[in-house]
C-alpha atoms as a printed R data frame, in Angstrom:
    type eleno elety resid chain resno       x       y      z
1   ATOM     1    CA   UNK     A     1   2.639   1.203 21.364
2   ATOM     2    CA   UNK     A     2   2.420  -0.156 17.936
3   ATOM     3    CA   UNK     A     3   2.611  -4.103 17.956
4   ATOM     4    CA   UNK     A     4   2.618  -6.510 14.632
5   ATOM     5    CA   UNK     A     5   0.385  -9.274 16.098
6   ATOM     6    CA   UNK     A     6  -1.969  -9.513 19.132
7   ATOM     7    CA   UNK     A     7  -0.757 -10.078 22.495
8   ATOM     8    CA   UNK     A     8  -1.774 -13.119 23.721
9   ATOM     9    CA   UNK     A     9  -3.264 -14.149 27.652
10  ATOM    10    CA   UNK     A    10  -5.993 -14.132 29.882
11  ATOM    11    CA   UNK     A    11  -8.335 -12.107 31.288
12  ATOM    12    CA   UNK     A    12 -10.004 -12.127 34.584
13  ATOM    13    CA   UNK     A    13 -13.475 -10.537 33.422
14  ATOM    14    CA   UNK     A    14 -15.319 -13.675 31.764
15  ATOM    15    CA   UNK     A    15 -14.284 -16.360 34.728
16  ATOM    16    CA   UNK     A    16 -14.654 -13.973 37.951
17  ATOM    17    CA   UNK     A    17 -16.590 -10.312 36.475
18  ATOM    18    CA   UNK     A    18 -15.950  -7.830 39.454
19  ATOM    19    CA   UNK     A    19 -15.077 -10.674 42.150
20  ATOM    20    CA   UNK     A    20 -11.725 -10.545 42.239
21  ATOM    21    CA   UNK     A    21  -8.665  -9.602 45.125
22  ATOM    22    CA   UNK     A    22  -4.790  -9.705 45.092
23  ATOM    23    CA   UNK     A    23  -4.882 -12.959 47.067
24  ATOM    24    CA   UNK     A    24  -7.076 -14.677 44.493
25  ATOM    25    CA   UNK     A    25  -4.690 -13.126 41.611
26  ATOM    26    CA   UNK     A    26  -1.628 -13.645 42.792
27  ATOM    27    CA   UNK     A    27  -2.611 -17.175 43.279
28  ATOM    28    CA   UNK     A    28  -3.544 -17.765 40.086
29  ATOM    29    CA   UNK     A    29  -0.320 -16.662 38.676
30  ATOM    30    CA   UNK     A    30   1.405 -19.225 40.498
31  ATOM    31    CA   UNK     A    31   0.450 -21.378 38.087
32  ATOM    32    CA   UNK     A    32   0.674 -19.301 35.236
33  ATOM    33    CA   UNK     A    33   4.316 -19.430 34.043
34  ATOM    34    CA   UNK     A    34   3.213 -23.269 32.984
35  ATOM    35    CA   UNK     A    35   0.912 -22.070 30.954
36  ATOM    36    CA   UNK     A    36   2.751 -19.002 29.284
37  ATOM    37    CA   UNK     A    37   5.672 -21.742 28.640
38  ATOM    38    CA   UNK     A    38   2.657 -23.787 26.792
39  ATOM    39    CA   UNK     A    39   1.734 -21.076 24.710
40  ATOM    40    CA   UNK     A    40   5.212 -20.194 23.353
41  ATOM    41    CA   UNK     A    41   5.818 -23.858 22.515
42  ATOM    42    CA   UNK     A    42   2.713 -23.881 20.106
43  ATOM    43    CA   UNK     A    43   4.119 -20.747 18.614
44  ATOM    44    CA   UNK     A    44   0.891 -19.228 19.432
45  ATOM    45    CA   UNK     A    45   3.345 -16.155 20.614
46  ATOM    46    CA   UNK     A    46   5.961 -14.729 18.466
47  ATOM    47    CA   UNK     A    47   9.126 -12.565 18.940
48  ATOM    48    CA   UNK     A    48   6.862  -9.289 17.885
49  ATOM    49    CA   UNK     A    49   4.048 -10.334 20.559
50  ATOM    50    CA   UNK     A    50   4.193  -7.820 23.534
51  ATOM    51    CA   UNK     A    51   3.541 -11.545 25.637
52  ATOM    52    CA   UNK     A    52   0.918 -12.809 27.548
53  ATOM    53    CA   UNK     A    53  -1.191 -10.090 29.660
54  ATOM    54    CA   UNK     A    54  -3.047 -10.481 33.045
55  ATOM    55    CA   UNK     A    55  -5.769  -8.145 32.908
56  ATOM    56    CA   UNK     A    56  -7.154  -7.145 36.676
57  ATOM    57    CA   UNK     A    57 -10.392  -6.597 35.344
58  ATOM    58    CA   UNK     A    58 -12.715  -3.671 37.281
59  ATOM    59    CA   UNK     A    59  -9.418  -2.980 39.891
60  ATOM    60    CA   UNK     A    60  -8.765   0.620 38.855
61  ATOM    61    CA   UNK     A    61 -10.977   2.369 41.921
62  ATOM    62    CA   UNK     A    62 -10.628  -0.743 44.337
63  ATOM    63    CA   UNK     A    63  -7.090  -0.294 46.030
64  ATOM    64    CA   UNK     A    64  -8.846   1.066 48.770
65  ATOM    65    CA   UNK     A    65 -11.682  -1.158 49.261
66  ATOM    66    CA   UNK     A    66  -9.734  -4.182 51.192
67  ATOM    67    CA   UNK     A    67  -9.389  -6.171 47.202
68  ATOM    68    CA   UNK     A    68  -6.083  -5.211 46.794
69  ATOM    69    CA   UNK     A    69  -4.515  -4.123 50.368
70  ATOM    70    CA   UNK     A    70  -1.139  -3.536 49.014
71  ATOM    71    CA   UNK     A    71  -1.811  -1.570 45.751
72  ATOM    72    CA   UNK     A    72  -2.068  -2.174 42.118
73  ATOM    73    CA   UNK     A    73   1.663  -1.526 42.217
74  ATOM    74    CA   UNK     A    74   2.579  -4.629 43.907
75  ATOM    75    CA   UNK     A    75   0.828  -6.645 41.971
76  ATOM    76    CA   UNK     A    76   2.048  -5.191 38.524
77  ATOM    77    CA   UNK     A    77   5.514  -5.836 40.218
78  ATOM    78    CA   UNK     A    78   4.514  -9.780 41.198
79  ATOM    79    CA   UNK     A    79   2.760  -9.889 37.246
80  ATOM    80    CA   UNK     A    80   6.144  -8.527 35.661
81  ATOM    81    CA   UNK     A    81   8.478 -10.993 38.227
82  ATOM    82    CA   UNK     A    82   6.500 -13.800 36.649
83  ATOM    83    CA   UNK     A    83   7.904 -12.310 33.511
84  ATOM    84    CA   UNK     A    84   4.637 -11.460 32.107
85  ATOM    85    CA   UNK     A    85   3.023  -7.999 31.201
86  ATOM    86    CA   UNK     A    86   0.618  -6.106 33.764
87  ATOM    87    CA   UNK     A    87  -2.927  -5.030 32.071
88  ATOM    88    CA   UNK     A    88  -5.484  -2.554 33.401
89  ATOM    89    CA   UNK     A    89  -9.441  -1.778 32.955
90  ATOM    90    CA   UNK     A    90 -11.168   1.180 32.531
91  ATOM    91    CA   UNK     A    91 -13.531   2.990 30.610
92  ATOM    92    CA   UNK     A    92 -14.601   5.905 28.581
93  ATOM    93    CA   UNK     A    93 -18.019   6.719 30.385
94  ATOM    94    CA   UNK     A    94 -18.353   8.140 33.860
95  ATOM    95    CA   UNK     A    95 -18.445   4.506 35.053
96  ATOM    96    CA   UNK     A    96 -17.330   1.318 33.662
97  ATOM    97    CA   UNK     A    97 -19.782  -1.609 32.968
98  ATOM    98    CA   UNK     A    98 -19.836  -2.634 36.659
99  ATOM    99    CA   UNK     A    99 -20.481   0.590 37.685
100 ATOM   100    CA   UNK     A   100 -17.380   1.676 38.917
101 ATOM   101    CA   UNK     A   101 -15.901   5.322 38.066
102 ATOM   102    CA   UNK     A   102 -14.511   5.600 34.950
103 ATOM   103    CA   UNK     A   103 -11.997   7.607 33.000
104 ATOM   104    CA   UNK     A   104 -14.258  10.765 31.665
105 ATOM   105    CA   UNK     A   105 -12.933  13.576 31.934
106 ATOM   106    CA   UNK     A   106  -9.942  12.318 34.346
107 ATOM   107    CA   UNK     A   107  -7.678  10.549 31.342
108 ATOM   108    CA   UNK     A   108  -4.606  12.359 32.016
109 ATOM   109    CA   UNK     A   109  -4.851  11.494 35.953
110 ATOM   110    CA   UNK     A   110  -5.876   8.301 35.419
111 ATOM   111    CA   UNK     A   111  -2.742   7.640 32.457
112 ATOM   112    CA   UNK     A   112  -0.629   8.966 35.041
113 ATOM   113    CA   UNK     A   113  -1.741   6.656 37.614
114 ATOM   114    CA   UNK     A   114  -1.891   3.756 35.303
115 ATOM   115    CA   UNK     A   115   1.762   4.423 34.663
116 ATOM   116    CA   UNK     A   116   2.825   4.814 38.147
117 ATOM   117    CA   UNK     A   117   1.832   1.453 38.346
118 ATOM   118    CA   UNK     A   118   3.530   0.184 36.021
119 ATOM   119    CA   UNK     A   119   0.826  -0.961 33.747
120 ATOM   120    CA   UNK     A   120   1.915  -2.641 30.343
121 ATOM   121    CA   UNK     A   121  -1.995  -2.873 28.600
122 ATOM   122    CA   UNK     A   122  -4.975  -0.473 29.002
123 ATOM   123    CA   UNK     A   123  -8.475  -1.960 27.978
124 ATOM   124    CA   UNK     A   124 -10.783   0.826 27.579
125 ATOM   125    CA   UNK     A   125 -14.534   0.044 27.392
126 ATOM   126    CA   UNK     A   126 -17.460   2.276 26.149
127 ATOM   127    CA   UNK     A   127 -20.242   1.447 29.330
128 ATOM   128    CA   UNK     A   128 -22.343   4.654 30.107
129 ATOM   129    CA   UNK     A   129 -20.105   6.909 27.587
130 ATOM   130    CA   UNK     A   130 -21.074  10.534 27.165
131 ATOM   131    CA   UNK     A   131 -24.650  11.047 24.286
132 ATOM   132    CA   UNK     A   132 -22.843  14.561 23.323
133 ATOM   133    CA   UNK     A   133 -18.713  14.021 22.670
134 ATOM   134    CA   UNK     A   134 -18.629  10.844 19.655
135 ATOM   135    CA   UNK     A   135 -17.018   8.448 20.839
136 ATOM   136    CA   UNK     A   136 -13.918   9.264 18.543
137 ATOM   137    CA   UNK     A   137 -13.035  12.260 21.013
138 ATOM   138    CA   UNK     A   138 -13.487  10.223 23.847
139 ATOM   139    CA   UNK     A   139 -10.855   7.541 22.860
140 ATOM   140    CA   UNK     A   140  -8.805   9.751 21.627
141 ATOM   141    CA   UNK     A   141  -8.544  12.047 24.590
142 ATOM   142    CA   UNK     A   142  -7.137   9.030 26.257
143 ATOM   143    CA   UNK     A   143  -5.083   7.973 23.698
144 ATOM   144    CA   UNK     A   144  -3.526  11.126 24.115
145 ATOM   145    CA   UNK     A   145  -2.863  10.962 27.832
146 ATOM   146    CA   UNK     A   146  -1.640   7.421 27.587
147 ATOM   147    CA   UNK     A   147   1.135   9.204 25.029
148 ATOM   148    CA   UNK     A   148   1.558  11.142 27.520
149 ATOM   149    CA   UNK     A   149   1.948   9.290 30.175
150 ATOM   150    CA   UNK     A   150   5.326   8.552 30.429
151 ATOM   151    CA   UNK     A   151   5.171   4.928 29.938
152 ATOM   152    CA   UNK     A   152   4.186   2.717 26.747
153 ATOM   153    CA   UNK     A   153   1.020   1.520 27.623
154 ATOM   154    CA   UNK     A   154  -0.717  -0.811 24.455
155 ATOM   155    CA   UNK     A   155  -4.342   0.960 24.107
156 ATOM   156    CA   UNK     A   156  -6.830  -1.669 23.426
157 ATOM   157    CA   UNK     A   157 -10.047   0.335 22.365
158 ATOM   158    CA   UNK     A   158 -13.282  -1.727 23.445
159 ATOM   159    CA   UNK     A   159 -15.778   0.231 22.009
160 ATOM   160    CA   UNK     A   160 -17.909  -3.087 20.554
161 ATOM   161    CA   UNK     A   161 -18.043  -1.976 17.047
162 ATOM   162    CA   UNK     A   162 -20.456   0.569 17.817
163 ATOM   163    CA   UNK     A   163 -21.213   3.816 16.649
164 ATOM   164    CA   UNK     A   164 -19.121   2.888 13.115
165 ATOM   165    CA   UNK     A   165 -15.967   2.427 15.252
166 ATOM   166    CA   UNK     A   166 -13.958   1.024 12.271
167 ATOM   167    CA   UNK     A   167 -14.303   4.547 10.531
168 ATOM   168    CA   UNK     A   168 -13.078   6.502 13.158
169 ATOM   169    CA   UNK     A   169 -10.527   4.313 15.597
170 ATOM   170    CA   UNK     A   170  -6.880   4.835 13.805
171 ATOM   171    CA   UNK     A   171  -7.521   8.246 14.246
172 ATOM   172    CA   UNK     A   172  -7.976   7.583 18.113
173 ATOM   173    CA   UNK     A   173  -3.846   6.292 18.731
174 ATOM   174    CA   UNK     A   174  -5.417   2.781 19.986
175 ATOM   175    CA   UNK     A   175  -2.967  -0.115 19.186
176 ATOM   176    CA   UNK     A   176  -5.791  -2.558 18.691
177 ATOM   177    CA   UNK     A   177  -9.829  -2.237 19.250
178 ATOM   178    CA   UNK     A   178 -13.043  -4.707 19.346
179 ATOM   179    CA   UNK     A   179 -15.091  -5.072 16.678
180 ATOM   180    CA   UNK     A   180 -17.911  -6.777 18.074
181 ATOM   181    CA   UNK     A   181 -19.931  -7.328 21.333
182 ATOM   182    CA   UNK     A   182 -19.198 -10.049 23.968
183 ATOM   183    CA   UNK     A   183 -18.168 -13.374 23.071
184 ATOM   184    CA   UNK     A   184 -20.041 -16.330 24.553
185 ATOM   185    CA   UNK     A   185 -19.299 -19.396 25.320
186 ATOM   186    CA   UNK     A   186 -21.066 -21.307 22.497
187 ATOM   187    CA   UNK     A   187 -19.977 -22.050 19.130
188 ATOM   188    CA   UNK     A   188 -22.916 -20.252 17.514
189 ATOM   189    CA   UNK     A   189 -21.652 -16.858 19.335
190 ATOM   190    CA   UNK     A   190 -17.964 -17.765 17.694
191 ATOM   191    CA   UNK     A   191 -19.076 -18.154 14.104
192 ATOM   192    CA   UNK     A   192 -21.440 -15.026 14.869
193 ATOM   193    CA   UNK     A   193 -18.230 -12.735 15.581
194 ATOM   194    CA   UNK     A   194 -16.278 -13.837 12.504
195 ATOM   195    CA   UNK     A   195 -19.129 -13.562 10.678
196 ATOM   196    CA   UNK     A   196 -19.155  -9.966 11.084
197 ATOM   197    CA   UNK     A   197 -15.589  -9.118 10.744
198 ATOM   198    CA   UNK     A   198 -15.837 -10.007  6.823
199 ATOM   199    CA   UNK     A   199 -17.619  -6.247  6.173
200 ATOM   200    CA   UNK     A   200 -14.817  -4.846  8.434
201 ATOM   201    CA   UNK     A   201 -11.713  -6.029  6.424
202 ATOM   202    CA   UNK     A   202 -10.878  -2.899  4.303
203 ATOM   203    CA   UNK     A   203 -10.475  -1.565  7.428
204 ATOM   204    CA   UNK     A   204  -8.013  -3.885  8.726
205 ATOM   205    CA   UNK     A   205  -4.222  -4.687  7.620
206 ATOM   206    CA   UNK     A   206  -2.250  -2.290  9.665
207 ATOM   207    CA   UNK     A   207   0.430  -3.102 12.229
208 ATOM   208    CA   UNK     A   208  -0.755  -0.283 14.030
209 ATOM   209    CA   UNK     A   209  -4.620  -1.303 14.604
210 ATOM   210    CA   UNK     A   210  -5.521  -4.923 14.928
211 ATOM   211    CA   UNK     A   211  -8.947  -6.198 14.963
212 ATOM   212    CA   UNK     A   212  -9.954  -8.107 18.056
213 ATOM   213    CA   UNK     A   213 -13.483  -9.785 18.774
214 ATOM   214    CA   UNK     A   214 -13.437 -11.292 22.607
């Protein structure tokens, strides 16, 4: 999915981490639409913006575990009745940051399954990634199966900037990837992250990779 300008909306990960459930989701969103109406009056969204995203951070392995007792599915279908877009978490090592399992070596299952559910928005983070395959393989071995997939699924590539991501990442099929590491809430940690993005703008200017720091 190629998209001219960021999608715009809010994710779950920096309020709540792993401590989230469909209840706790779903009534969140009921408040939401105010919000999303908010945004497009500030022009903050434009006609080329895929719109905002609810990402159900770290809920990839939990359908099972009592979180979400009717499936990622129904909530994707609850996101997209809000008329929003559905994003998912996982990761390139053989668990995510939380210590969930991740997406090694099971990318085409776990495209598949993201698609099933009718996911819109994949962020893919770089927690306990393999020391032999670069990390270039790795994202693009799930670029790949998000291709596909049978759904278009925006790739968001969260590798932090490491390992001299912006030399390698167009070559991955992400539609937009992190440049830094986390974003605080401080203004010193702001100024820190656009700091570094000055070194990183030759790398920039293409509708089909956008920079993104949070």
């Amino acid at each position: 999915m190629i998209k001219l300008t960021p999608p715009m909306g809010w994710n779950s990960w920096n309020t709540f981490g792993e401590n989230i459930n469909e209840k706790m989701i779903l009534k969140l969103l009921m408040s939401w639409p105010r919000a999303a109406c908010a945004i497009k009056d500030t022009n903050i969204l434009s006609s080329t913006t895929a719109g905002p995203y609810v990402n159900a951070m770290k809920t990839a392995v939990l359908c099972g575990s009592g979180k979400f007792p009717h499936g990622m599915k129904a909530v994707a279908d609850y996101v997209h009745s809000k008329g929003l877009k559905f994003g998912m978490y996982s990761c390139a090592g053989n668990m995510t940051c939380a210590g969930y399992p991740g997406s090694y070596e099971h990318e085409f299952v776990d495209a598949e399954t993201f698609a099933s559910w009718d996911v819109d928005f994949l962020k893919y983070d770089y927690c306990y990634h393999s020391p032999i395959l670069h990390g270039k393989y790795l994202y693009r071995r799930m670029g790949l199966a998000l291709e596909n997939c049978g759904r278009d699924i925006l790739f968001s590539a969260c590798s932090w900037g490491a390992d001299e991501t912006h030399e390698w990442i167009k070559e991955t099929g992400a539609s937009m990837w992190r440049s830094t590491g986390d974003i605080f809430d401080t203004w010193d940690s702001v100024k820190d992250l656009v700091a570094q993005q000055e070194k990183l703008h030759p790398y920039n200017a293409s509708a089909a990779s956008t920079i993104w720091t949070c």
